[in-house]
Amino acid sequence: MIAVLGAMDGEVETVVAHLNRDRVHRFGTFVFHVGRLDDVEVIVGKSGVGKARAAMVTQHLIEQFRLDSLVFTGLAGSINPDIRIGDTLVARDSIQHDLDATPLGFARGEIPYEHVRVIASDLRLVERARTVVPASGTVHVGRILTGDQFISQNGLRTMDYLRTELHGDAVEMEGASVASVCAFNDLPFCLIRTISDEANRDARVDFERFLPIASANSFHFIRALIAADSP
Ligand code: ADE
């Protein structure tokens, strides 16, 4: 079974709409749809916004279902001028950019005392995703930075370490957290984001406008990943 998560309902609604649904699974206020997509068993739903909710939901699904892989999808803000609004970014790896124990001598983003900083996605899933031909835009493979902040221009100006120190390509609010839970549980993980904004002062408007486009784009990628697993 493949788990497909996005932070918000709007980020996974196209996958839900195409699912041949058998049942729902509830976890508190969260509702997950269980069924088949092109004959592959899928569970799809939202993780909630931010690292805590996303980690909680991921661990719950891992414990309740026999997952073969987990794909997280949705929107991200580009901080790389070569990656434009409408493009797709497949994360080769991710870092929690707001995890900062530098006063203790740890690198920014490093989980103290665990030697974990850069969390790699599953290479096989990344290779599959990078060859998908999107309906529009370009597919990039790069580094996604995760933090409990929606980044707009003011934030970014004081956060030049996102590019210079962490070498990030885009920012969002869940990916590295989910990646870290999957790594802890040895579950293959892939993170696919549609670029909705450039983390600048237009970010809010672009983000809201892009939700339905991202949902359709995510579905296109999920379907292509699943096709490789179809019986
Ligand atoms: N997701 C989409 N755009 C974002 C931004 N600018 N900051 C954080 N998360 C985002």
mmCIF file of C-alpha atoms and ligand atoms in Angstrom:
data_model
loop_
_atom_site.group_PDB
_atom_site.id
_atom_site.type_symbol
_atom_site.label_atom_id
_atom_site.label_comp_id
_atom_site.label_asym_id
_atom_site.label_seq_id
_atom_site.Cartn_x
_atom_site.Cartn_y
_atom_site.Cartn_z
ATOM 1 C CA MET A 1 0.000 0.000 0.000
ATOM 2 C CA ILE A 2 1.155 3.504 -0.888
ATOM 3 C CA ALA A 3 0.358 6.465 1.377
ATOM 4 C CA VAL A 4 -0.224 9.826 -0.299
ATOM 5 C CA LEU A 5 -0.254 12.853 1.992
ATOM 6 C CA GLY A 6 -0.519 16.609 1.550
ATOM 7 C CA ALA A 7 -0.723 19.219 4.281
ATOM 8 C CA MET A 8 -4.189 20.412 3.253
ATOM 9 C CA ASP A 9 -7.228 18.741 1.675
ATOM 10 C CA GLY A 10 -6.828 20.988 -1.379
ATOM 11 C CA GLU A 11 -3.374 19.553 -2.078
ATOM 12 C CA VAL A 12 -4.630 15.968 -2.452
ATOM 13 C CA GLU A 13 -8.230 16.454 -3.594
ATOM 14 C CA THR A 14 -7.583 15.315 -7.177
ATOM 15 C CA VAL A 15 -6.074 12.046 -5.914
ATOM 16 C CA VAL A 16 -9.095 11.562 -3.633
ATOM 17 C CA ALA A 17 -11.470 12.281 -6.547
ATOM 18 C CA HIS A 18 -9.875 9.548 -8.689
ATOM 19 C CA LEU A 19 -9.648 6.947 -5.929
ATOM 20 C CA ASN A 20 -11.818 3.858 -6.148
ATOM 21 C CA ARG A 21 -12.665 4.159 -2.470
ATOM 22 C CA ASP A 22 -13.365 1.158 -0.206
ATOM 23 C CA ARG A 23 -13.531 2.871 3.169
ATOM 24 C CA VAL A 24 -12.401 5.754 5.315
ATOM 25 C CA HIS A 25 -10.004 5.655 8.228
ATOM 26 C CA ARG A 26 -10.317 8.245 10.993
ATOM 27 C CA PHE A 27 -7.604 9.516 13.299
ATOM 28 C CA GLY A 28 -9.014 12.208 15.569
ATOM 29 C CA THR A 29 -10.307 14.910 13.242
ATOM 30 C CA PHE A 30 -8.306 13.540 10.290
ATOM 31 C CA VAL A 31 -10.058 11.476 7.621
ATOM 32 C CA PHE A 32 -8.119 9.206 5.260
ATOM 33 C CA HIS A 33 -9.487 7.566 2.132
ATOM 34 C CA VAL A 34 -8.511 3.955 1.525
ATOM 35 C CA GLY A 35 -8.985 2.334 -1.874
ATOM 36 C CA ARG A 36 -7.415 1.612 -5.242
ATOM 37 C CA LEU A 37 -5.873 3.853 -7.820
ATOM 38 C CA ASP A 38 -5.158 2.020 -11.071
ATOM 39 C CA ASP A 39 -5.303 -1.279 -9.126
ATOM 40 C CA VAL A 40 -2.742 -0.246 -6.531
ATOM 41 C CA GLU A 41 -3.829 0.044 -2.885
ATOM 42 C CA VAL A 42 -3.590 3.655 -1.739
ATOM 43 C CA ILE A 43 -4.392 5.593 1.416
ATOM 44 C CA VAL A 44 -4.706 9.324 0.899
ATOM 45 C CA GLY A 45 -5.443 12.285 3.146
ATOM 46 C CA LYS A 46 -4.098 15.394 4.770
ATOM 47 C CA SER A 47 -1.358 15.614 7.375
ATOM 48 C CA GLY A 48 -2.266 19.051 8.688
ATOM 49 C CA VAL A 49 0.087 22.005 8.390
ATOM 50 C CA GLY A 50 3.481 22.095 10.064
ATOM 51 C CA LYS A 51 6.051 19.627 11.283
ATOM 52 C CA ALA A 52 4.310 18.387 14.433
ATOM 53 C CA ARG A 53 1.015 17.455 12.776
ATOM 54 C CA ALA A 54 2.786 15.911 9.779
ATOM 55 C CA ALA A 55 5.052 13.765 11.970
ATOM 56 C CA MET A 56 2.131 12.652 14.122
ATOM 57 C CA VAL A 57 0.011 11.587 11.149
ATOM 58 C CA THR A 58 2.924 9.846 9.414
ATOM 59 C CA GLN A 59 3.800 7.758 12.463
ATOM 60 C CA HIS A 60 0.132 6.877 12.954
ATOM 61 C CA LEU A 61 -0.289 5.636 9.367
ATOM 62 C CA ILE A 62 2.941 3.639 9.560
ATOM 63 C CA GLU A 63 1.677 1.894 12.692
ATOM 64 C CA GLN A 64 -1.862 1.272 11.392
ATOM 65 C CA PHE A 65 -1.143 0.155 7.802
ATOM 66 C CA ARG A 66 1.383 -2.006 5.994
ATOM 67 C CA LEU A 67 2.891 0.740 3.881
ATOM 68 C CA ASP A 68 5.357 0.070 1.064
ATOM 69 C CA SER A 69 6.112 3.752 0.506
ATOM 70 C CA LEU A 70 4.880 7.238 1.352
ATOM 71 C CA VAL A 71 4.648 10.151 -1.073
ATOM 72 C CA PHE A 72 4.197 13.656 0.309
ATOM 73 C CA THR A 73 2.975 16.311 -2.085
ATOM 74 C CA GLY A 74 1.601 19.840 -2.353
ATOM 75 C CA LEU A 75 2.982 23.351 -2.738
ATOM 76 C CA ALA A 76 6.356 24.952 -2.052
ATOM 77 C CA GLY A 77 7.915 28.401 -2.387
ATOM 78 C CA SER A 78 10.988 28.570 -4.619
ATOM 79 C CA ILE A 79 14.155 30.242 -3.335
ATOM 80 C CA ASN A 80 16.171 29.258 -6.422
ATOM 81 C CA PRO A 81 15.818 31.718 -9.333
ATOM 82 C CA ASP A 82 16.089 28.828 -11.842
ATOM 83 C CA ILE A 83 12.985 27.130 -10.363
ATOM 84 C CA ARG A 84 9.841 28.954 -11.419
ATOM 85 C CA ILE A 85 6.192 29.097 -10.386
ATOM 86 C CA GLY A 86 4.430 26.124 -11.997
ATOM 87 C CA ASP A 87 7.552 23.921 -12.016
ATOM 88 C CA THR A 88 7.748 20.684 -10.057
ATOM 89 C CA LEU A 89 10.495 20.050 -7.528
ATOM 90 C CA VAL A 90 11.289 16.457 -6.540
ATOM 91 C CA ALA A 91 13.300 16.451 -3.328
ATOM 92 C CA ARG A 92 16.552 14.543 -3.529
ATOM 93 C CA ASP A 93 16.792 15.404 0.164
ATOM 94 C CA SER A 94 15.402 17.738 2.810
ATOM 95 C CA ILE A 95 16.498 19.596 5.948
ATOM 96 C CA GLN A 96 14.562 21.128 8.869
ATOM 97 C CA HIS A 97 15.742 24.725 8.398
ATOM 98 C CA ASP A 98 14.335 25.983 11.697
ATOM 99 C CA LEU A 99 16.101 23.368 13.803
ATOM 100 C CA ASP A 100 18.949 25.472 15.188
ATOM 101 C CA ALA A 101 21.255 24.233 17.946
ATOM 102 C CA THR A 102 24.274 26.130 16.568
ATOM 103 C CA PRO A 103 25.089 27.593 20.040
ATOM 104 C CA LEU A 104 25.735 23.995 21.134
ATOM 105 C CA GLY A 105 28.118 23.438 18.219
ATOM 106 C CA PHE A 106 25.747 21.578 15.905
ATOM 107 C CA ALA A 107 25.269 22.531 12.264
ATOM 108 C CA ARG A 108 22.050 24.383 11.445
ATOM 109 C CA GLY A 109 19.350 21.812 10.729
ATOM 110 C CA GLU A 110 21.147 18.983 12.535
ATOM 111 C CA ILE A 111 19.132 16.914 15.023
ATOM 112 C CA PRO A 112 21.426 17.221 18.054
ATOM 113 C CA TYR A 113 23.213 14.082 19.264
ATOM 114 C CA GLU A 114 21.840 11.962 16.378
ATOM 115 C CA HIS A 115 24.146 12.880 13.475
ATOM 116 C CA VAL A 116 21.071 13.480 11.310
ATOM 117 C CA ARG A 117 20.841 16.647 9.202
ATOM 118 C CA VAL A 118 20.224 15.986 5.502
ATOM 119 C CA ILE A 119 17.467 13.409 5.062
ATOM 120 C CA ALA A 120 17.633 11.614 1.718
ATOM 121 C CA SER A 121 14.522 10.633 -0.214
ATOM 122 C CA ASP A 122 14.260 7.146 -1.713
ATOM 123 C CA LEU A 123 16.545 7.122 -4.748
ATOM 124 C CA ARG A 124 14.355 4.771 -6.786
ATOM 125 C CA LEU A 125 11.240 6.927 -6.273
ATOM 126 C CA VAL A 126 13.193 10.124 -7.046
ATOM 127 C CA GLU A 127 14.466 8.602 -10.298
ATOM 128 C CA ARG A 128 10.949 7.585 -11.289
ATOM 129 C CA ALA A 129 9.482 10.991 -10.448
ATOM 130 C CA ARG A 130 12.165 12.963 -12.303
ATOM 131 C CA THR A 131 11.266 11.277 -15.601
ATOM 132 C CA VAL A 132 7.549 12.103 -15.397
ATOM 133 C CA VAL A 133 6.498 14.542 -18.121
ATOM 134 C CA PRO A 134 4.352 17.219 -16.433
ATOM 135 C CA ALA A 135 1.340 18.898 -18.082
ATOM 136 C CA SER A 136 3.274 22.169 -17.867
ATOM 137 C CA GLY A 137 6.485 23.545 -16.384
ATOM 138 C CA THR A 138 9.805 21.799 -15.767
ATOM 139 C CA VAL A 139 10.765 19.031 -13.346
ATOM 140 C CA HIS A 140 13.746 19.738 -11.072
ATOM 141 C CA VAL A 141 15.469 17.553 -8.500
ATOM 142 C CA GLY A 142 16.849 19.414 -5.510
ATOM 143 C CA ARG A 143 16.777 20.201 -1.830
ATOM 144 C CA ILE A 144 13.631 21.152 0.072
ATOM 145 C CA LEU A 145 13.859 23.073 3.351
ATOM 146 C CA THR A 146 11.145 22.604 5.961
ATOM 147 C CA GLY A 147 10.186 24.857 8.856
ATOM 148 C CA ASP A 148 7.173 25.991 10.830
ATOM 149 C CA GLN A 149 7.065 29.308 8.980
ATOM 150 C CA PHE A 150 5.401 30.578 5.820
ATOM 151 C CA ILE A 151 8.276 32.484 4.206
ATOM 152 C CA SER A 152 7.541 35.818 2.520
ATOM 153 C CA GLN A 153 9.937 38.570 1.482
ATOM 154 C CA ASN A 154 10.752 39.969 4.921
ATOM 155 C CA GLY A 155 11.532 36.550 6.263
ATOM 156 C CA LEU A 156 13.714 35.571 3.375
ATOM 157 C CA ARG A 157 15.869 38.693 3.556
ATOM 158 C CA THR A 158 16.896 37.848 7.097
ATOM 159 C CA MET A 159 17.213 34.171 6.207
ATOM 160 C CA ASP A 160 19.866 34.156 3.515
ATOM 161 C CA TYR A 161 21.235 31.011 5.165
ATOM 162 C CA LEU A 162 18.446 29.107 3.409
ATOM 163 C CA ARG A 163 20.438 29.484 0.168
ATOM 164 C CA THR A 164 23.998 30.113 1.318
ATOM 165 C CA GLU A 165 24.332 27.696 4.204
ATOM 166 C CA LEU A 166 21.649 25.079 3.587
ATOM 167 C CA HIS A 167 21.724 25.223 -0.245
ATOM 168 C CA GLY A 168 17.931 24.942 -0.411
ATOM 169 C CA ASP A 169 15.877 25.172 -3.598
ATOM 170 C CA ALA A 170 12.428 25.617 -2.038
ATOM 171 C CA VAL A 171 10.694 26.027 1.307
ATOM 172 C CA GLU A 172 7.622 24.382 2.764
ATOM 173 C CA MET A 173 6.351 23.283 6.158
ATOM 174 C CA GLU A 174 6.179 19.458 6.388
ATOM 175 C CA GLY A 175 8.549 17.538 4.086
ATOM 176 C CA ALA A 176 11.696 17.041 6.181
ATOM 177 C CA SER A 177 9.595 16.152 9.196
ATOM 178 C CA VAL A 178 7.794 13.379 7.290
ATOM 179 C CA ALA A 179 11.113 12.312 5.707
ATOM 180 C CA SER A 180 12.646 11.980 9.139
ATOM 181 C CA VAL A 181 9.775 9.819 10.463
ATOM 182 C CA CYS A 182 9.931 7.608 7.352
ATOM 183 C CA ALA A 183 13.711 7.228 7.683
ATOM 184 C CA PHE A 184 13.287 6.278 11.344
ATOM 185 C CA ASN A 185 10.829 3.553 10.263
ATOM 186 C CA ASP A 186 12.813 2.446 7.175
ATOM 187 C CA LEU A 187 9.952 3.391 4.874
ATOM 188 C CA PRO A 188 10.772 4.552 1.301
ATOM 189 C CA PHE A 189 9.800 8.218 0.999
ATOM 190 C CA CYS A 190 9.381 10.714 -1.824
ATOM 191 C CA LEU A 191 8.584 14.447 -1.679
ATOM 192 C CA ILE A 192 7.085 16.116 -4.753
ATOM 193 C CA ARG A 193 6.143 19.806 -4.633
ATOM 194 C CA THR A 194 4.574 22.156 -7.173
ATOM 195 C CA ILE A 195 6.109 25.633 -6.966
ATOM 196 C CA SER A 196 3.329 28.072 -6.051
ATOM 197 C CA ASP A 197 5.323 31.190 -5.167
ATOM 198 C CA GLU A 198 8.792 32.611 -4.799
ATOM 199 C CA ALA A 199 8.685 33.119 -1.042
ATOM 200 C CA ASN A 200 8.350 36.864 -1.639
ATOM 201 C CA ARG A 201 5.680 39.439 -0.838
ATOM 202 C CA ASP A 202 3.318 37.955 -3.453
ATOM 203 C CA ALA A 203 3.596 34.534 -1.830
ATOM 204 C CA ARG A 204 0.169 34.531 -0.207
ATOM 205 C CA VAL A 205 -1.762 35.397 -3.362
ATOM 206 C CA ASP A 206 0.269 32.985 -5.512
ATOM 207 C CA PHE A 207 -0.159 30.220 -2.926
ATOM 208 C CA GLU A 208 -3.958 30.487 -2.868
ATOM 209 C CA ARG A 209 -4.207 30.721 -6.656
ATOM 210 C CA PHE A 210 -2.043 27.650 -7.113
ATOM 211 C CA LEU A 211 -3.810 25.183 -4.857
ATOM 212 C CA PRO A 212 -6.047 23.573 -7.543
ATOM 213 C CA ILE A 213 -3.219 23.540 -10.110
ATOM 214 C CA ALA A 214 -0.916 21.836 -7.606
ATOM 215 C CA SER A 215 -3.546 19.252 -6.788
ATOM 216 C CA ALA A 216 -3.880 18.228 -10.461
ATOM 217 C CA ASN A 217 -0.103 18.227 -10.931
ATOM 218 C CA SER A 218 0.388 16.050 -7.849
ATOM 219 C CA PHE A 219 -2.154 13.559 -9.122
ATOM 220 C CA HIS A 220 -0.296 13.329 -12.434
ATOM 221 C CA PHE A 221 2.944 12.470 -10.603
ATOM 222 C CA ILE A 222 1.331 10.056 -8.137
ATOM 223 C CA ARG A 223 -0.342 8.182 -10.987
ATOM 224 C CA ALA A 224 2.948 7.865 -12.853
ATOM 225 C CA LEU A 225 4.725 6.565 -9.736
ATOM 226 C CA ILE A 226 1.929 4.099 -9.115
ATOM 227 C CA ALA A 227 1.957 2.856 -12.736
ATOM 228 C CA ALA A 228 5.379 1.364 -12.107
ATOM 229 C CA ASP A 229 3.917 -0.705 -9.227
ATOM 230 C CA SER A 230 0.722 -1.824 -10.982
ATOM 231 C CA PRO A 231 0.209 -5.595 -11.197
HETATM 232 N N1 ADE B 1 4.473 26.514 0.885
HETATM 233 C C1 ADE B 1 4.247 27.150 -0.282
HETATM 234 N N2 ADE B 1 4.856 28.347 -0.292
HETATM 235 C C2 ADE B 1 5.483 28.478 0.894
HETATM 236 C C3 ADE B 1 6.254 29.508 1.498
HETATM 237 N N3 ADE B 1 6.515 30.639 0.848
HETATM 238 N N4 ADE B 1 6.733 29.288 2.754
HETATM 239 C C4 ADE B 1 6.456 28.144 3.409
HETATM 240 N N5 ADE B 1 5.724 27.157 2.907
HETATM 241 C C5 ADE B 1 5.231 27.319 1.651
#
